[in-house]
Coordinates of C-alpha atoms in Angstrom, one line a residue:
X9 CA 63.0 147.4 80.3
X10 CA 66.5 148.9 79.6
X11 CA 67.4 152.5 79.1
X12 CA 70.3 153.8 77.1
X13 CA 72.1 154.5 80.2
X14 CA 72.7 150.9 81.2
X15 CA 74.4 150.3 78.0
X16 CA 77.3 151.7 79.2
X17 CA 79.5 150.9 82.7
X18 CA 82.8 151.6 84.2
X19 CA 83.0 147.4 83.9
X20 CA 83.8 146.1 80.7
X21 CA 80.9 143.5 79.8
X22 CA 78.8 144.7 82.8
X23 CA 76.1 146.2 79.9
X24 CA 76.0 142.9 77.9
X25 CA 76.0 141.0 80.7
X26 CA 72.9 142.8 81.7
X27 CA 71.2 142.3 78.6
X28 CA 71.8 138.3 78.9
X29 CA 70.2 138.7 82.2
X30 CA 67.2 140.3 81.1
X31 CA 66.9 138.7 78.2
X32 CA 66.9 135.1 80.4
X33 CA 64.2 136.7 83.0
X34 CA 61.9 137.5 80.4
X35 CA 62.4 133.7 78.5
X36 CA 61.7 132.8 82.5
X37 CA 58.1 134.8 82.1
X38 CA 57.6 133.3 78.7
X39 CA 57.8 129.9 80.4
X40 CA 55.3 130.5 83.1
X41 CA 53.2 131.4 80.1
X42 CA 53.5 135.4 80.8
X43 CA 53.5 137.6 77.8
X44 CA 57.0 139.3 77.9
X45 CA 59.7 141.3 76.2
X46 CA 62.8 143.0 76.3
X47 CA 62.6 147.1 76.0
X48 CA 65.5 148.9 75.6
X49 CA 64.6 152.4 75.1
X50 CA 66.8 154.7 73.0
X51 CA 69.6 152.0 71.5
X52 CA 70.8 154.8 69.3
X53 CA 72.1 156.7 72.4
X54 CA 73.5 154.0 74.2
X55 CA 75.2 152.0 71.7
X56 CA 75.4 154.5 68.7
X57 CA 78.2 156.2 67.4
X58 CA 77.4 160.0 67.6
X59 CA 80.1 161.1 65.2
X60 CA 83.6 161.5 65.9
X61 CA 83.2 162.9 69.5
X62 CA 81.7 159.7 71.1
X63 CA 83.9 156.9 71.8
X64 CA 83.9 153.3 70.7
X65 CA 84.1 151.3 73.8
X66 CA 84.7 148.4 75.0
X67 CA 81.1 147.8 76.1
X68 CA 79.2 149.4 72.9
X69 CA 81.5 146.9 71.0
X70 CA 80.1 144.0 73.3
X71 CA 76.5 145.2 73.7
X72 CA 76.7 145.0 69.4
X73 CA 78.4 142.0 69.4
X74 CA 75.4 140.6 72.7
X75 CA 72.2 141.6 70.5
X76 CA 74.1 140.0 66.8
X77 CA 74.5 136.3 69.0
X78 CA 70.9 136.8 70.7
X79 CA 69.2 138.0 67.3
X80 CA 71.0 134.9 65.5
X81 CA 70.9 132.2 68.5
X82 CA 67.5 133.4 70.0
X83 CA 66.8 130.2 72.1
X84 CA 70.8 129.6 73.3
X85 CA 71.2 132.8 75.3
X86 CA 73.9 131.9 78.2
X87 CA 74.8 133.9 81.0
X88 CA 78.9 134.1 81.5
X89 CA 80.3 131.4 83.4
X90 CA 77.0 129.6 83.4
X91 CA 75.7 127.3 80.3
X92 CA 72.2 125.3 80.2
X93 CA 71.7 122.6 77.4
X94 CA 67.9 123.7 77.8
X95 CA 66.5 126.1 75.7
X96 CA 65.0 128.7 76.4
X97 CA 62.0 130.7 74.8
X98 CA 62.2 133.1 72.5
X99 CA 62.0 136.8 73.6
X100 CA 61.2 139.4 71.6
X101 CA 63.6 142.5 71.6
X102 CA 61.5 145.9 71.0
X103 CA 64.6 149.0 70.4
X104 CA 63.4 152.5 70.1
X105 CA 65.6 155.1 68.6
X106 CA 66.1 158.3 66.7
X107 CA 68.4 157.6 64.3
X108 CA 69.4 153.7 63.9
X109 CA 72.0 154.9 61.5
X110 CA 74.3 155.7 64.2
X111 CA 74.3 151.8 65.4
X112 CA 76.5 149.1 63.9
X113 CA 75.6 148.1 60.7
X114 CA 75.2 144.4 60.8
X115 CA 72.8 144.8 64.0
X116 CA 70.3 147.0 61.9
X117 CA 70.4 144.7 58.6
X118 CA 67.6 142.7 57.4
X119 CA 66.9 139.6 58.9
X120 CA 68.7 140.6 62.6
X121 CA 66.4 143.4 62.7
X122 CA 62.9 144.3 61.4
X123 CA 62.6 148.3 61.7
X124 CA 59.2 150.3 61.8
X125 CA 59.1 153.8 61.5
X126 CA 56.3 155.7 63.6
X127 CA 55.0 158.5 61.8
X128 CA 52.2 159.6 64.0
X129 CA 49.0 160.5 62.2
X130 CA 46.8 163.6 63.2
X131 CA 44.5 161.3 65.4
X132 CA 47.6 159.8 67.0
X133 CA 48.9 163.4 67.6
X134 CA 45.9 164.6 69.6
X135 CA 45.7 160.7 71.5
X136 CA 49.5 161.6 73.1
X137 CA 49.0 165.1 73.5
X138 CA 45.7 164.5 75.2
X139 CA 48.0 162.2 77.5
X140 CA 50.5 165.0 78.1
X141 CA 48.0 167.2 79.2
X142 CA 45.6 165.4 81.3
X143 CA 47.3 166.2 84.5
X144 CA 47.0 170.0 83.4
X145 CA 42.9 169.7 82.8
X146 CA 43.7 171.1 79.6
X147 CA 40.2 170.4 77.3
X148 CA 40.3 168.3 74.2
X149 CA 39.4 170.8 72.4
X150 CA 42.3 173.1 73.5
X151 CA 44.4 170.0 72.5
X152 CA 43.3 169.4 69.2
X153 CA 43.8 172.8 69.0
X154 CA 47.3 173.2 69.9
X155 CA 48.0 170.0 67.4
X156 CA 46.7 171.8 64.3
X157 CA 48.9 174.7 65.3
X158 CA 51.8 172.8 65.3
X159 CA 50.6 170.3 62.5
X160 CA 54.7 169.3 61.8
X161 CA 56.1 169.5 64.7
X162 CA 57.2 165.9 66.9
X163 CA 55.7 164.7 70.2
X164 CA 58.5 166.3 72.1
X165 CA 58.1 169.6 71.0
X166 CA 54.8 169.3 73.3
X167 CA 56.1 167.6 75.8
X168 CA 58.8 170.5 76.5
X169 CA 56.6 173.6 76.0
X170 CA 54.5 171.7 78.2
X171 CA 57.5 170.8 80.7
X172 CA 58.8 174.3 80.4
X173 CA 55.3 175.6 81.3
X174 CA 54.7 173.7 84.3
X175 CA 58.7 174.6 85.3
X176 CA 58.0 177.8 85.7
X177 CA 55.2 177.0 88.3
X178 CA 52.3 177.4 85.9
X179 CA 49.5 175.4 84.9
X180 CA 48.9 174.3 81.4
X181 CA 45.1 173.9 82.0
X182 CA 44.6 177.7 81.0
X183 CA 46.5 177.5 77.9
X184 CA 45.6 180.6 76.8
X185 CA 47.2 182.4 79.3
X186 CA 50.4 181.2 78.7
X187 CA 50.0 182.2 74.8
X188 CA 53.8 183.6 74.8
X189 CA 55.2 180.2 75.8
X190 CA 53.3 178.4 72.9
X191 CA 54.2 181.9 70.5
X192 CA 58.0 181.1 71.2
X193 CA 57.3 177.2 70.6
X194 CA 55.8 178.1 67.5
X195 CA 58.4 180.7 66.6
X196 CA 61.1 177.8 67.4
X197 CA 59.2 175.0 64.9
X198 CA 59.1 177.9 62.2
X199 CA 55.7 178.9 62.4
X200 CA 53.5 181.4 64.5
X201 CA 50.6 180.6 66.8
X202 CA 47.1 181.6 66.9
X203 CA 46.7 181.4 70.4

């Protein structure tokens, strides 16, 4: 697993280097007949171009270039100054990201990269949310609850009332309590709560 924050170093090539390296422990796991792949969470914010304020560097240019040679020569991935004749397994690379738009465009293109787009469905709302709350003993019902109250709203939007909640050194469990925090959510996504 990779996070956006390891696409980017004060040494040029240290990110793609990393990727090679993970990329070739994982092929090592697929060998020992392990399931494996490679994560790397939120590509957009570590390799994206975030309009004309964030700079093209070095490294986002040779994290691109890494995951073009890997996505075209899966089974030849070579680690700098070391080459193997042997192949190695392929890995599967899973990306996530909020907007892909902002990466280089060959590395998003068909046939390099095969994009799904998770739109959550009610069921899968209340299946997160229920996760985001169990710490807080908040009831399902309370959760499917909160969901239809916020019907269009996106996972983190509960996640950081919740996180703003429990900052303050409350517990979500009594949500009903905290109805002001859940009014200013709801005032926030454009709607008003019933709580």
């Amino acid at each position: 697993m990779m996070s956006a924050g390891e696409l980017e170093s004060g040494n040029a090539g240290e990110p793609a280097k990393l990727i090679r390296q993970r990329y070739r422990e994982a092929a090592d796991m697929i060998k020992k007949g392990k399931m494996c792949c490679l994560f790397i969470n939120d590509l957009d914010a570590g390799a994206g171009r975030m309009g004309g304020t964030t700079q093209y560097t070095v490294n986002n240019q040779m994290v691109n270039a890494t995951l073009m040679n890997i996505a075209d020569a899966p089974t030849n991935v070579q680690l700098p100054g070391m080459y193997n004749k042997e192949e190695n397994p392929r890995v599967p690379i899973v990306v996530t990201g909020n907007d892909f738009s902002t990466l280089y465009a060959p590395l998003i293109r068909d046939g390099r990269m095969e994009k799904f787009y998770w739109a959550p469905t009610r069921d899968d709302r209340i299946g997160v949310c229920k996760g985001i709350f169990q710490t807080d003993n908040v009831s399902d019902e309370s959760v499917v609850k909160i969901v239809d109250t916020f019907p269009g709203q996106s996972i983190g939007m509960f996640l950081t009332t919740a996180s703003g909640v429990r900052r303050r050194g409350a517990q979500v469990g009594d949500l009903y309590r905290y109805r002001e925090h859940w009014q200013e959510a709801g005032e926030l996504a454009g709607r008003t709560s019933d709580l």
